[in-house]
Structure formats: C-alpha cells, structure tokens
C-alpha cells in the first residue's frame, strides 16, 4: 500500500489539472498558432510560468485503484500487476484468465 500522503498529493494534482485545463488549452493554442506574433507567444509563455506547476497533466501519476501503487500500472484495467493477478485469480475481471502450464 502506498503512503496516504502520496495518494493525496496525486489527488490534489488531479484537481489542479481539471481546474486549470481551459487556461492551459488557450495558452497552448496561442503558442501553436502560426499567425500569432512573437509578443503574443512570449505573453503565453509568461502565462504558463504563472500557473501552478502541478496543473500540468504530465506531472500526474497513474496509481492502482486498489493499493495506490504507482509502478507496474496497467492502464486498461486501472490497477497494478499485483492487483491484476489477484483479481484474475478470483475471476473478477471479465475475459481474463490466469495462464498456467
């Protein structure tokens, strides 16, 4: 089980990402616009610098929904490899069987 502080930190990051998503999209659009002037692009960069660091979506960590583990995360199921194996053994994942030979 991951530390509660790490799980809470990632939850706060998710809230910040959602809160500032529209502002970041507008600034990103200005930066990618080929018709924008250099001054507009510099203002957009300053705007990015003023936003909280944790509002960037690349700082988000995928975590297991069961244990909070951040490593060996399966995006398709939303759990770590350990939790995936336990769920598959119990038959709680539809269409997934643990292989044995």
Coordinates of N, CA and C in Angstrom, one line a residue:
X1 N 0.8 -1.2 0.0 CA 0.0 0.0 0.0 C 0.9 1.2 0.0
X2 N 0.6 2.2 -0.9 CA 1.3 3.4 -1.0 C 1.0 4.3 0.2
X3 N 1.9 5.2 0.5 CA 1.7 6.1 1.6 C 0.4 7.0 1.3
X4 N -0.3 7.3 2.3 CA -1.5 8.1 2.1 C -1.2 9.5 1.6
X5 N 0.0 10.0 2.0 CA 0.4 11.4 1.5 C 0.6 11.4 0.0
X6 N 1.2 10.3 -0.5 CA 1.4 10.3 -2.0 C 0.1 10.2 -2.7
X7 N -0.8 9.4 -2.2 CA -2.1 9.3 -2.9 C -2.8 10.6 -2.8
X8 N -2.8 11.3 -1.7 CA -3.5 12.6 -1.5 C -2.8 13.6 -2.4
X9 N -1.5 13.6 -2.6 CA -0.8 14.5 -3.4 C -1.2 14.4 -4.9
X10 N -1.4 13.1 -5.3 CA -1.8 12.9 -6.7 C -3.3 13.3 -6.9
X11 N -4.1 13.1 -5.9 CA -5.5 13.6 -6.0 C -5.6 15.1 -6.1
X12 N -4.7 15.8 -5.3 CA -4.7 17.3 -5.4 C -4.2 17.7 -6.8
X13 N -3.2 17.0 -7.4 CA -2.8 17.3 -8.7 C -3.9 17.1 -9.7
X14 N -4.7 16.1 -9.6 CA -5.8 15.8 -10.5 C -6.8 17.0 -10.4
X15 N -7.0 17.5 -9.2 CA -8.0 18.6 -9.1 C -7.4 19.9 -9.7
X16 N -6.1 20.1 -9.6 CA -5.4 21.3 -10.2 C -5.4 21.2 -11.7
X17 N -5.2 20.0 -12.2 CA -5.2 19.8 -13.7 C -6.6 20.1 -14.2
X18 N -7.7 19.7 -13.6 CA -9.0 19.9 -14.0 C -9.3 21.4 -13.9
X19 N -8.8 22.1 -12.9 CA -9.1 23.5 -12.6 C -8.5 24.4 -13.7
X20 N -7.3 24.1 -14.1 CA -6.6 25.0 -15.0 C -6.5 24.4 -16.4
X21 N -7.3 23.4 -16.8 CA -7.3 22.8 -18.1 C -7.6 23.8 -19.2
X22 N -8.7 24.6 -19.0 CA -9.1 25.6 -20.0 C -8.0 26.6 -20.2
X23 N -7.5 27.2 -19.2 CA -6.4 28.2 -19.3 C -5.2 27.7 -20.1
X24 N -4.8 26.4 -19.7 CA -3.7 25.9 -20.4 C -4.0 25.6 -21.9
X25 N -5.2 25.2 -22.2 CA -5.6 25.0 -23.6 C -5.5 26.3 -24.4
X26 N -6.0 27.4 -23.8 CA -5.9 28.7 -24.5 C -4.5 29.1 -24.8
X27 N -3.7 29.0 -23.7 CA -2.2 29.3 -23.9 C -1.5 28.5 -24.9
X28 N -1.8 27.2 -24.9 CA -1.2 26.2 -25.8 C -1.6 26.6 -27.3
X29 N -2.9 27.0 -27.4 CA -3.4 27.3 -28.8 C -2.7 28.5 -29.3
X30 N -2.4 29.5 -28.4 CA -1.7 30.7 -28.8 C -0.2 30.3 -29.2
X31 N 0.4 29.5 -28.5 CA 1.8 29.1 -28.8 C 1.9 28.3 -30.1
X32 N 0.9 27.5 -30.4 CA 0.9 26.7 -31.7 C 0.4 27.5 -32.9
X33 N -0.2 28.6 -32.7 CA -0.8 29.4 -33.8 C 0.3 30.0 -34.6
X34 N 0.4 29.7 -35.9 CA 1.5 30.2 -36.8 C 1.3 31.7 -37.1
X35 N 0.1 32.2 -36.9 CA -0.2 33.6 -37.2 C 0.0 34.5 -36.0
X36 N 0.3 34.0 -34.8 CA 0.5 34.8 -33.6 C 1.8 35.5 -33.7
X37 N 1.9 36.7 -33.1 CA 3.1 37.4 -33.1 C 4.0 36.9 -32.0
X38 N 5.3 37.3 -32.1 CA 6.3 36.9 -31.1 C 5.9 37.4 -29.7
X39 N 5.3 38.6 -29.7 CA 4.9 39.2 -28.4 C 3.8 38.4 -27.7
X40 N 2.9 38.0 -28.6 CA 1.7 37.2 -28.0 C 2.3 35.8 -27.5
X41 N 3.2 35.2 -28.2 CA 3.8 34.0 -27.8 C 4.6 34.1 -26.5
X42 N 5.3 35.2 -26.4 CA 6.0 35.5 -25.1 C 5.1 35.7 -23.9
X43 N 3.9 36.4 -24.2 CA 2.9 36.5 -23.1 C 2.3 35.2 -22.7
X44 N 2.2 34.3 -23.7 CA 1.6 33.0 -23.4 C 2.6 32.2 -22.6
X45 N 3.9 32.3 -22.9 CA 4.9 31.6 -22.1 C 4.9 32.2 -20.6
X46 N 4.8 33.5 -20.5 CA 4.7 34.1 -19.2 C 3.5 33.6 -18.4
X47 N 2.4 33.5 -19.2 CA 1.1 32.9 -18.6 C 1.3 31.5 -18.1
X48 N 2.0 30.7 -18.9 CA 2.3 29.3 -18.4 C 3.2 29.3 -17.1
X49 N 4.1 30.2 -17.1 CA 5.0 30.3 -15.9 C 4.2 30.7 -14.6
X50 N 3.2 31.5 -14.8 CA 2.4 31.9 -13.6 C 1.4 30.8 -13.1
X51 N 1.1 29.8 -13.9 CA 0.3 28.8 -13.5 C 1.0 27.9 -12.5
X52 N 0.2 27.2 -11.6 CA 0.9 26.2 -10.7 C 1.6 25.1 -11.5
X53 N 2.7 24.7 -10.9 CA 3.5 23.6 -11.6 C 2.7 22.3 -11.7
X54 N 2.0 22.0 -10.6 CA 1.2 20.8 -10.6 C 0.0 20.8 -11.5
X55 N -0.3 21.9 -12.2 CA -1.5 21.9 -13.0 C -1.2 21.3 -14.4
X56 N 0.0 20.9 -14.6 CA 0.4 20.3 -15.9 C 0.1 18.8 -15.9
X57 N -0.5 18.3 -16.9 CA -1.0 16.9 -16.9 C 0.1 15.9 -16.9
X58 N 1.3 16.3 -17.3 CA 2.4 15.4 -17.3 C 2.9 15.0 -15.9
X59 N 2.6 15.8 -15.0 CA 3.0 15.6 -13.6 C 2.1 14.6 -12.9
X60 N 1.0 14.2 -13.5 CA 0.1 13.2 -12.9 C 0.7 11.8 -12.9
X61 N 0.5 11.1 -11.8 CA 1.0 9.8 -11.7 C -0.2 8.8 -11.8
X62 N -0.1 7.8 -12.6 CA -1.1 6.8 -12.6 C -0.9 5.9 -11.4
X63 N -2.0 5.6 -10.6 CA -1.9 4.8 -9.4 C -3.0 3.7 -9.5
X64 N -2.6 2.6 -8.9 CA -3.6 1.5 -8.7 C -4.8 1.9 -7.9
X65 N -6.0 1.6 -8.4 CA -7.2 1.9 -7.7 C -7.3 1.2 -6.3
X66 N -6.7 0.1 -6.2 CA -6.8 -0.8 -5.0 C -5.8 -0.5 -4.0
X67 N -4.5 -0.5 -4.4 CA -3.4 -0.4 -3.5 C -2.7 1.0 -3.5
X68 N -2.9 1.8 -4.6 CA -2.2 3.1 -4.7 C -0.8 3.0 -5.2
X69 N -0.4 1.8 -5.6 CA 0.9 1.5 -6.2 C 1.1 2.3 -7.5
X70 N 2.2 2.9 -7.7 CA 2.4 3.7 -8.9 C 3.2 3.0 -10.0
X71 N 3.9 2.0 -9.6 CA 4.7 1.2 -10.6 C 3.9 0.0 -11.1
X72 N 4.3 -0.5 -12.3 CA 3.6 -1.6 -12.9 C 2.1 -1.5 -13.0
X73 N 1.7 -0.3 -13.5 CA 0.3 0.1 -13.6 C -0.2 -0.3 -15.0
X74 N -1.3 -1.0 -15.0 CA -2.0 -1.4 -16.3 C -3.1 -0.4 -16.6
X75 N -2.9 0.4 -17.6 CA -3.8 1.4 -17.9 C -5.2 0.9 -18.3
X76 N -5.2 -0.3 -19.0 CA -6.5 -0.8 -19.4 C -7.4 -1.2 -18.3
X77 N -6.8 -1.6 -17.2 CA -7.6 -2.1 -16.0 C -7.6 -1.1 -14.9
X78 N -6.6 -0.2 -14.8 CA -6.6 0.8 -13.8 C -6.0 0.3 -12.5
X79 N -5.3 -0.9 -12.5 CA -4.7 -1.5 -11.3 C -3.3 -1.9 -11.6
X80 N -2.5 -2.2 -10.6 CA -1.2 -2.6 -10.7 C -1.1 -4.1 -11.1
X81 N 0.1 -4.6 -11.4 CA 0.2 -6.0 -11.8 C -0.2 -7.0 -10.7
X82 N 0.1 -6.6 -9.4 CA -0.2 -7.4 -8.3 C -1.7 -7.6 -8.1
X83 N -2.4 -6.4 -8.2 CA -3.8 -6.4 -8.0 C -4.5 -7.1 -9.2
X84 N -3.9 -6.9 -10.4 CA -4.5 -7.6 -11.6 C -4.4 -9.1 -11.5
X85 N -3.3 -9.6 -10.9 CA -3.2 -11.0 -10.8 C -4.2 -11.6 -9.8
X86 N -4.4 -10.8 -8.6 CA -5.3 -11.3 -7.6 C -6.8 -11.3 -8.2
X87 N -7.1 -10.2 -8.9 CA -8.5 -10.1 -9.5 C -8.7 -11.2 -10.5
X88 N -7.7 -11.5 -11.3 CA -7.8 -12.5 -12.3 C -8.0 -13.9 -11.7
X89 N -7.2 -14.2 -10.6 CA -7.4 -15.4 -9.9 C -8.8 -15.6 -9.3
X90 N -9.3 -14.5 -8.8 CA -10.7 -14.6 -8.2 C -11.8 -14.6 -9.3
X91 N -11.4 -14.4 -10.5 CA -12.4 -14.4 -11.6 C -13.2 -13.1 -11.7
X92 N -12.7 -12.0 -11.2 CA -13.4 -10.7 -11.1 C -13.2 -9.8 -12.3
X93 N -12.3 -10.3 -13.2 CA -12.0 -9.5 -14.4 C -12.6 -10.3 -15.6
X94 N -13.6 -9.7 -16.3 CA -14.2 -10.5 -17.4 C -13.3 -10.6 -18.5
X95 N -13.2 -11.8 -19.1 CA -12.4 -12.1 -20.2 C -10.9 -12.3 -19.9
X96 N -10.5 -12.3 -18.7 CA -9.1 -12.5 -18.3 C -9.0 -13.8 -17.5
X97 N -8.0 -14.6 -18.0 CA -7.7 -15.9 -17.3 C -6.3 -16.0 -17.0
X98 N -5.9 -16.4 -15.8 CA -4.5 -16.6 -15.5 C -4.0 -17.9 -16.1
X99 N -3.0 -17.8 -16.9 CA -2.5 -18.9 -17.6 C -1.6 -19.8 -16.6
X100 N -1.7 -21.0 -16.8 CA -0.8 -21.9 -16.0 C -0.5 -23.2 -16.9
X101 N 0.7 -23.6 -16.8 CA 1.1 -24.8 -17.6 C 2.0 -25.7 -16.8

